[in-house]
Coordinates of C-alpha atoms and ligand atoms in Angstrom, one line a residue:
M1 CA 3.8 -15.1 -23.1
A2 CA 2.7 -11.9 -25.3
N3 CA -1.0 -12.4 -25.4
S4 CA -1.1 -13.8 -21.7
K5 CA -4.1 -11.7 -19.9
T6 CA -2.6 -13.4 -16.3
V7 CA -1.0 -10.9 -13.6
L8 CA 0.5 -12.6 -11.0
V9 CA -0.8 -10.9 -7.8
T10 CA 1.2 -11.2 -4.3
G11 CA -0.5 -10.2 -1.6
G12 CA -3.7 -9.8 -3.8
A13 CA -6.0 -11.1 -0.5
G14 CA -4.6 -7.9 1.2
Y15 CA -6.2 -3.9 1.3
I16 CA -4.2 -2.4 -1.8
G17 CA -3.8 -6.2 -3.6
A18 CA -7.4 -6.8 -3.3
H19 CA -8.6 -3.4 -4.9
T20 CA -6.0 -3.7 -7.8
C21 CA -7.6 -6.9 -8.6
K22 CA -10.8 -5.5 -9.1
E23 CA -9.2 -2.7 -11.1
L24 CA -6.9 -5.3 -13.2
A25 CA -10.6 -7.6 -13.8
A26 CA -12.1 -4.9 -15.0
H27 CA -9.9 -3.9 -17.7
G28 CA -9.5 -7.4 -19.0
F29 CA -6.8 -8.5 -17.1
A30 CA -6.9 -12.1 -15.2
P31 CA -5.6 -11.6 -11.8
L32 CA -3.9 -14.9 -10.4
V33 CA -3.9 -14.3 -6.5
Y34 CA -1.0 -15.4 -5.1
D35 CA -1.2 -15.0 -1.3
N36 CA -0.6 -17.3 2.4
F37 CA -3.3 -15.0 3.9
S38 CA -0.7 -14.4 6.9
T39 CA -2.8 -11.1 6.9
G40 CA -4.8 -11.4 3.8
H41 CA -8.6 -12.2 3.8
P42 CA -10.3 -15.0 2.0
D43 CA -13.3 -13.2 0.9
F44 CA -11.0 -10.4 -0.6
V45 CA -10.6 -13.2 -3.0
R46 CA -13.3 -12.8 -5.5
W47 CA -11.4 -11.5 -9.2
G48 CA -9.3 -14.2 -10.4
E49 CA -8.0 -17.4 -9.5
F50 CA -6.7 -18.3 -6.4
V51 CA -3.0 -20.1 -5.3
H52 CA -1.9 -20.4 -1.5
G53 CA 1.6 -19.9 -1.0
D54 CA 4.6 -18.0 0.3
I55 CA 6.2 -15.7 -1.5
Q56 CA 9.7 -17.4 0.2
D57 CA 9.0 -20.7 -1.4
V58 CA 10.7 -20.2 -4.4
P59 CA 10.3 -24.1 -6.4
R60 CA 6.5 -23.7 -5.9
L61 CA 6.3 -19.7 -7.1
T62 CA 8.8 -20.8 -10.1
R63 CA 6.5 -23.9 -11.0
L64 CA 2.9 -21.3 -10.7
L65 CA 5.2 -18.6 -13.4
L66 CA 6.0 -21.7 -15.7
E67 CA 2.6 -23.4 -16.1
K68 CA 0.3 -19.8 -16.0
K69 CA 3.1 -17.8 -18.3
P70 CA 2.0 -14.7 -16.6
L71 CA 2.3 -11.5 -18.8
G72 CA 3.8 -9.4 -15.5
V73 CA 4.0 -9.6 -11.5
L74 CA 2.4 -6.8 -8.9
H75 CA 4.0 -7.2 -6.2
F76 CA 2.1 -6.3 -2.7
A77 CA 3.2 -9.1 -0.5
S78 CA 4.9 -7.1 2.8
S79 CA 4.5 -6.3 5.8
I80 CA 3.5 -2.2 6.5
A81 CA 3.3 -1.7 10.1
V82 CA 6.3 1.3 10.9
G83 CA 6.1 0.8 14.7
E84 CA 5.9 -2.7 14.4
S85 CA 8.9 -2.9 12.2
V86 CA 10.9 -0.6 15.0
E87 CA 9.9 -3.4 17.8
K88 CA 11.0 -6.6 15.1
P89 CA 12.6 -5.5 11.9
D90 CA 14.0 -9.1 11.3
K91 CA 10.4 -10.0 10.4
Y92 CA 10.5 -6.6 8.0
Y93 CA 13.8 -7.9 6.2
R94 CA 13.0 -11.5 6.0
N95 CA 9.3 -10.8 5.1
N96 CA 10.0 -7.5 2.5
V97 CA 13.9 -7.9 1.2
Y98 CA 14.4 -11.6 1.3
G99 CA 10.5 -12.2 0.0
T100 CA 11.4 -10.6 -2.5
L101 CA 14.4 -11.3 -3.7
C102 CA 12.9 -15.1 -3.7
L103 CA 10.0 -13.3 -6.0
L104 CA 12.7 -12.3 -8.4
E105 CA 13.9 -15.3 -8.5
A106 CA 11.6 -17.3 -9.1
M107 CA 10.9 -14.6 -12.3
L108 CA 14.2 -14.8 -13.3
T109 CA 14.2 -18.6 -13.5
A110 CA 10.8 -18.6 -15.5
G111 CA 11.6 -16.3 -18.0
V112 CA 9.0 -13.4 -16.5
R113 CA 10.8 -9.7 -16.3
D114 CA 7.9 -7.3 -15.4
I115 CA 7.4 -6.2 -12.1
V116 CA 5.5 -3.5 -10.3
V117 CA 6.1 -3.0 -7.0
S118 CA 4.6 -1.5 -4.1
G119 CA 7.0 1.2 -2.6
T120 CA 6.3 3.5 0.0
A121 CA 7.1 7.2 1.2
A122 CA 9.2 5.9 4.1
V123 CA 11.7 5.5 1.9
Y124 CA 12.8 9.5 1.9
G125 CA 12.3 9.6 5.8
H126 CA 13.5 13.4 7.3
P127 CA 13.4 15.0 3.4
D128 CA 15.1 18.2 3.1
E129 CA 11.8 19.3 0.7
V130 CA 8.2 18.6 1.2
P131 CA 6.4 18.3 -1.3
I132 CA 8.9 15.7 -1.7
P133 CA 10.4 14.7 -5.7
E134 CA 10.9 11.2 -6.6
S135 CA 14.8 12.5 -7.2
A136 CA 15.1 13.4 -2.8
P137 CA 17.2 10.8 -1.2
F138 CA 16.4 8.1 0.3
D139 CA 16.8 8.7 4.6
P140 CA 14.4 5.9 5.8
A141 CA 14.0 6.4 9.6
S142 CA 12.0 2.9 10.3
P143 CA 13.3 -0.8 9.1
Y144 CA 10.3 -0.6 7.4
G145 CA 11.4 2.6 5.2
C146 CA 14.7 0.5 5.1
S147 CA 13.6 -2.6 4.0
K148 CA 11.6 -0.8 1.0
A149 CA 14.7 1.2 0.0
M150 CA 16.3 -2.3 0.0
V151 CA 13.9 -3.6 -2.3
E152 CA 14.4 -1.0 -4.3
R153 CA 18.1 -1.5 -5.0
L154 CA 17.3 -5.3 -5.5
L155 CA 15.1 -4.3 -8.7
L156 CA 17.4 -2.1 -9.9
D157 CA 20.6 -4.5 -10.0
F158 CA 17.8 -7.4 -11.8
E159 CA 17.5 -4.5 -14.2
T160 CA 21.0 -3.9 -15.0
A161 CA 22.1 -7.5 -14.7
Y162 CA 18.9 -9.6 -16.4
G163 CA 16.8 -7.1 -18.2
F164 CA 13.8 -6.5 -15.6
R165 CA 11.6 -3.8 -16.4
T166 CA 10.2 -2.5 -13.2
A167 CA 8.1 0.2 -11.8
V168 CA 7.9 1.0 -7.6
L169 CA 5.0 3.1 -6.8
R170 CA 6.2 5.1 -3.6
Y171 CA 2.4 5.0 -1.5
F172 CA 1.9 8.1 0.3
N173 CA -1.1 7.1 3.1
A174 CA -3.3 4.8 1.4
A175 CA -7.3 5.0 2.6
G176 CA -10.5 4.7 1.4
A177 CA -12.1 1.9 0.5
D178 CA -14.0 0.1 -3.2
P179 CA -17.4 2.7 -3.8
E180 CA -19.1 -0.5 -4.5
G181 CA -18.6 -2.0 -0.6
E182 CA -17.3 -5.2 -1.5
I183 CA -13.8 -4.6 -0.1
G184 CA -12.1 -2.1 1.9
E185 CA -9.6 -1.6 5.2
R186 CA -9.1 -4.5 7.5
H187 CA -5.9 -5.0 9.2
E188 CA -5.6 -7.0 12.4
P189 CA -4.5 -5.4 14.5
E190 CA -5.7 -2.0 13.0
T191 CA -2.6 0.3 13.7
H192 CA -3.7 3.1 10.8
L193 CA -5.2 6.5 11.2
I194 CA -8.8 6.4 9.8
P195 CA -9.6 2.8 10.7
N196 CA -9.0 3.7 14.2
I197 CA -10.6 7.2 14.5
F198 CA -13.9 5.2 13.6
R199 CA -13.1 2.6 16.1
A200 CA -13.0 5.3 18.6
A201 CA -16.2 7.1 17.5
C202 CA -18.2 3.8 17.7
G203 CA -17.0 2.8 20.8
L204 CA -14.9 0.1 19.8
I205 CA -11.7 1.3 21.6
P206 CA -12.1 4.0 24.6
A207 CA -9.8 6.6 22.7
L208 CA -7.8 7.3 19.2
K209 CA -4.4 7.7 20.5
L210 CA -3.1 10.7 19.1
F211 CA 0.3 10.0 18.9
G212 CA 2.3 13.5 19.1
V213 CA 1.6 17.0 19.0
D214 CA 4.8 18.7 19.4
Y215 CA 5.9 18.0 15.9
P216 CA 6.9 21.2 13.4
T217 CA 4.0 21.0 12.0
P218 CA 1.1 24.2 11.7
D219 CA -0.7 22.1 14.6
G220 CA 2.1 19.9 16.0
S221 CA 0.9 16.7 14.6
C222 CA 2.0 14.8 12.0
L223 CA 0.8 15.6 8.1
R224 CA 0.3 13.2 5.9
D225 CA -0.5 12.7 2.1
Y226 CA -3.9 10.7 1.6
I227 CA -4.8 8.4 -1.5
H228 CA -7.7 6.8 -2.2
V229 CA -7.0 3.1 -2.5
C230 CA -8.6 2.7 -5.9
D231 CA -6.7 5.4 -7.1
L232 CA -3.6 3.8 -6.5
A233 CA -5.1 0.3 -7.9
S234 CA -5.4 2.6 -11.2
A235 CA -1.7 3.2 -11.1
H236 CA -0.8 -0.2 -10.6
R237 CA -2.5 -1.2 -13.4
L238 CA -1.2 1.6 -15.8
A239 CA 2.2 1.1 -14.7
L240 CA 2.4 -2.7 -15.6
E241 CA 0.4 -1.3 -19.0
K242 CA 3.8 0.7 -19.3
L243 CA 6.0 -2.1 -18.6
V244 CA 4.2 -4.5 -21.1
G245 CA 4.8 -1.5 -23.9
G246 CA 8.6 -1.3 -23.7
Q247 CA 9.5 0.7 -20.7
K248 CA 12.2 -0.1 -18.1
K249 CA 11.7 1.4 -15.6
L250 CA 9.8 3.8 -13.5
R251 CA 9.8 5.2 -9.7
L252 CA 7.0 7.1 -8.9
N253 CA 5.0 8.7 -6.0
L254 CA 1.4 8.3 -5.4
G255 CA 0.2 10.9 -3.9
T256 CA -2.0 14.3 -4.0
G257 CA -0.1 16.5 -3.2
F258 CA -1.5 18.0 -0.3
G259 CA -1.2 17.2 3.7
Y260 CA -4.1 16.9 6.4
S261 CA -2.5 17.1 10.0
V262 CA -3.7 13.9 11.9
K263 CA -5.9 16.7 14.0
E264 CA -7.8 17.9 10.3
V265 CA -8.6 14.2 9.8
I266 CA -10.0 14.0 13.0
E267 CA -11.8 16.8 12.3
H268 CA -13.3 15.5 9.0
A269 CA -14.2 12.5 10.0
R270 CA -16.2 13.9 12.8
R271 CA -18.0 15.6 9.9
V272 CA -18.3 12.8 7.6
I273 CA -19.8 10.2 10.3
G274 CA -21.9 12.6 12.4
K275 CA -19.9 11.5 15.6
P276 CA -17.6 12.5 17.9
V277 CA -14.0 11.4 17.9
P278 CA -12.2 10.5 21.5
F279 CA -9.2 11.0 21.4
K280 CA -6.0 11.3 24.0
V281 CA -2.6 12.2 23.1
E282 CA 0.3 10.7 23.5
E283 CA 3.7 10.1 23.0
R284 CA 5.2 10.1 19.4
R285 CA 4.9 6.8 17.9
A286 CA 8.4 5.4 17.1
G287 CA 9.4 5.5 13.4
D288 CA 7.6 8.5 12.7
V289 CA 8.1 11.4 10.6
P290 CA 6.5 15.2 10.7
A291 CA 5.2 15.3 7.3
L292 CA 5.1 13.2 4.1
V293 CA 3.8 15.2 1.5
A294 CA 3.8 14.2 -2.2
R295 CA 5.3 15.7 -5.2
A296 CA 2.5 14.0 -7.7
D297 CA 3.2 15.1 -10.9
L298 CA 5.8 12.7 -12.4
A299 CA 3.2 10.0 -12.6
R300 CA 0.5 11.9 -14.6
K301 CA 3.2 12.8 -16.6
T302 CA 4.8 9.4 -17.2
I303 CA 1.3 7.1 -17.2
G304 CA -1.4 9.6 -17.3
W305 CA -2.4 8.8 -13.8
I306 CA -4.7 10.9 -12.0
A307 CA -6.2 10.6 -8.5
T308 CA -9.6 11.3 -8.9
R309 CA -11.1 9.6 -6.0
S310 CA -8.7 11.0 -3.5
S311 CA -10.3 14.1 -1.8
L312 CA -10.6 13.7 1.9
D313 CA -14.4 13.3 2.1
S314 CA -14.3 10.5 -0.7
I315 CA -11.5 8.7 1.3
L316 CA -13.5 9.3 4.9
S317 CA -17.2 8.7 3.4
T318 CA -16.2 5.1 1.5
A319 CA -14.1 4.2 4.2
W320 CA -16.8 5.0 6.9
R321 CA -19.3 2.7 4.8
W322 CA -16.9 -0.4 4.5
F323 CA -16.6 0.1 7.9
E324 CA -19.9 0.1 9.3
K325 CA -20.7 -2.9 6.9
D326 CA -17.5 -5.1 7.9
S327 CA -16.6 -4.4 11.8
L328 CA -20.0 -2.9 13.1
K329 CA -21.5 -5.9 12.0
K330 CA -19.4 -7.8 13.5
V331 CA -19.9 -6.5 17.0
T332 CA -23.9 -6.3 16.6
L333 CA -24.3 -10.1 15.9
Ligands
LIG401 N1 -1.6 7.7 13.7 C1 -2.7 7.8 15.2 N2 -3.5 7.0 16.0 C2 -3.3 6.2 15.2 C3 -3.1 5.7 14.0 C4 -1.9 6.8 13.3 O1 -2.1 8.9 15.6 O2 -4.0 5.0 15.9 C5 -1.2 9.1 12.9 C6 0.6 8.5 12.9 O3 1.4 8.6 14.2 C7 0.5 9.1 11.6 C8 -0.4 9.0 10.6 O4 -1.6 9.4 11.8 O5 1.1 10.2 12.5 C9 -0.6 8.3 9.7 O6 -0.6 6.5 10.3 P1 -1.2 5.8 9.5 O7 -0.3 4.4 10.7 O8 -1.9 5.6 9.1 O9 0.1 5.5 8.6 P2 2.0 5.7 8.1 O10 1.8 7.0 8.0 O11 2.4 5.1 9.2 O12 1.8 5.2 7.1

């Protein structure tokens, strides 16, 4: 197993998973994508082998792990929309908590012990301290954040009981797209800020809904720390290499340490794409918190990660290029 270059990537047909497969392939690993296409896309599977399957199917996953003997697992398959999680908490606990438990059981049976998991800044909820250090207590404000906090607890217990080596990468706001334009962000329905800004600017929706301008922030809209998806991808590869090298545990924020308000992102986007962005102020969205900004130095110190592509200009320009190719093309056909 030590010589294997195969890495099982659950949710490898999704936005962050697919970018990470590209990163893995570029560094000599062989991604093995495992995805049920519930939210992933067949055309995002471009690097490595593909197996269609569900993480809750423990026998199938166990057989696959025994057959392929990957050196580790990158676990992206999960439900990710804060607002939806408030309306459908059962879906979040099933897909995220139970789904991860199924994966860990399959790994235990198959003797695969190293796993890097998608975490989130949503575990922190309303932090006392911003920028938020990794040591901040968990106080999730949504079932989504809570489900990911529960996943972290599962991992801790599997470390203690079974000697798993685990990394949780707590993303702040994933954004941007592959600079070569091969893959990017595509969610159905789209709930994320930057693609929705583009949709409003191009008339695909009448106006961006700006959720809340009465937050305790400088301009009243929420502050978020936007991180380029390719920087997230490199962090996964580095974390996996660290675990395989013997590190037992990693809990890392992935952010830039700098927050932009929703209004600032709208203004930046207007300049980058050269189009006005119509928006309409709406009520706050359930589950949102005022400010999520990372203290971001631990990932640099422990895995040597540096976010090189995460300026807002780079995020917006790569995202825009992808949006033009992926969404506008369909409209003009
Ligand atoms: N947001 C918004 N309109 C949208 C989508 C998002 O005003 O159509 C706001 C949202 O309330 C939050 C920020 O933009 O303050 C980032 O939201 P997103 O859904 O992109 O990521 P999240 O912070 O939920 O992970």
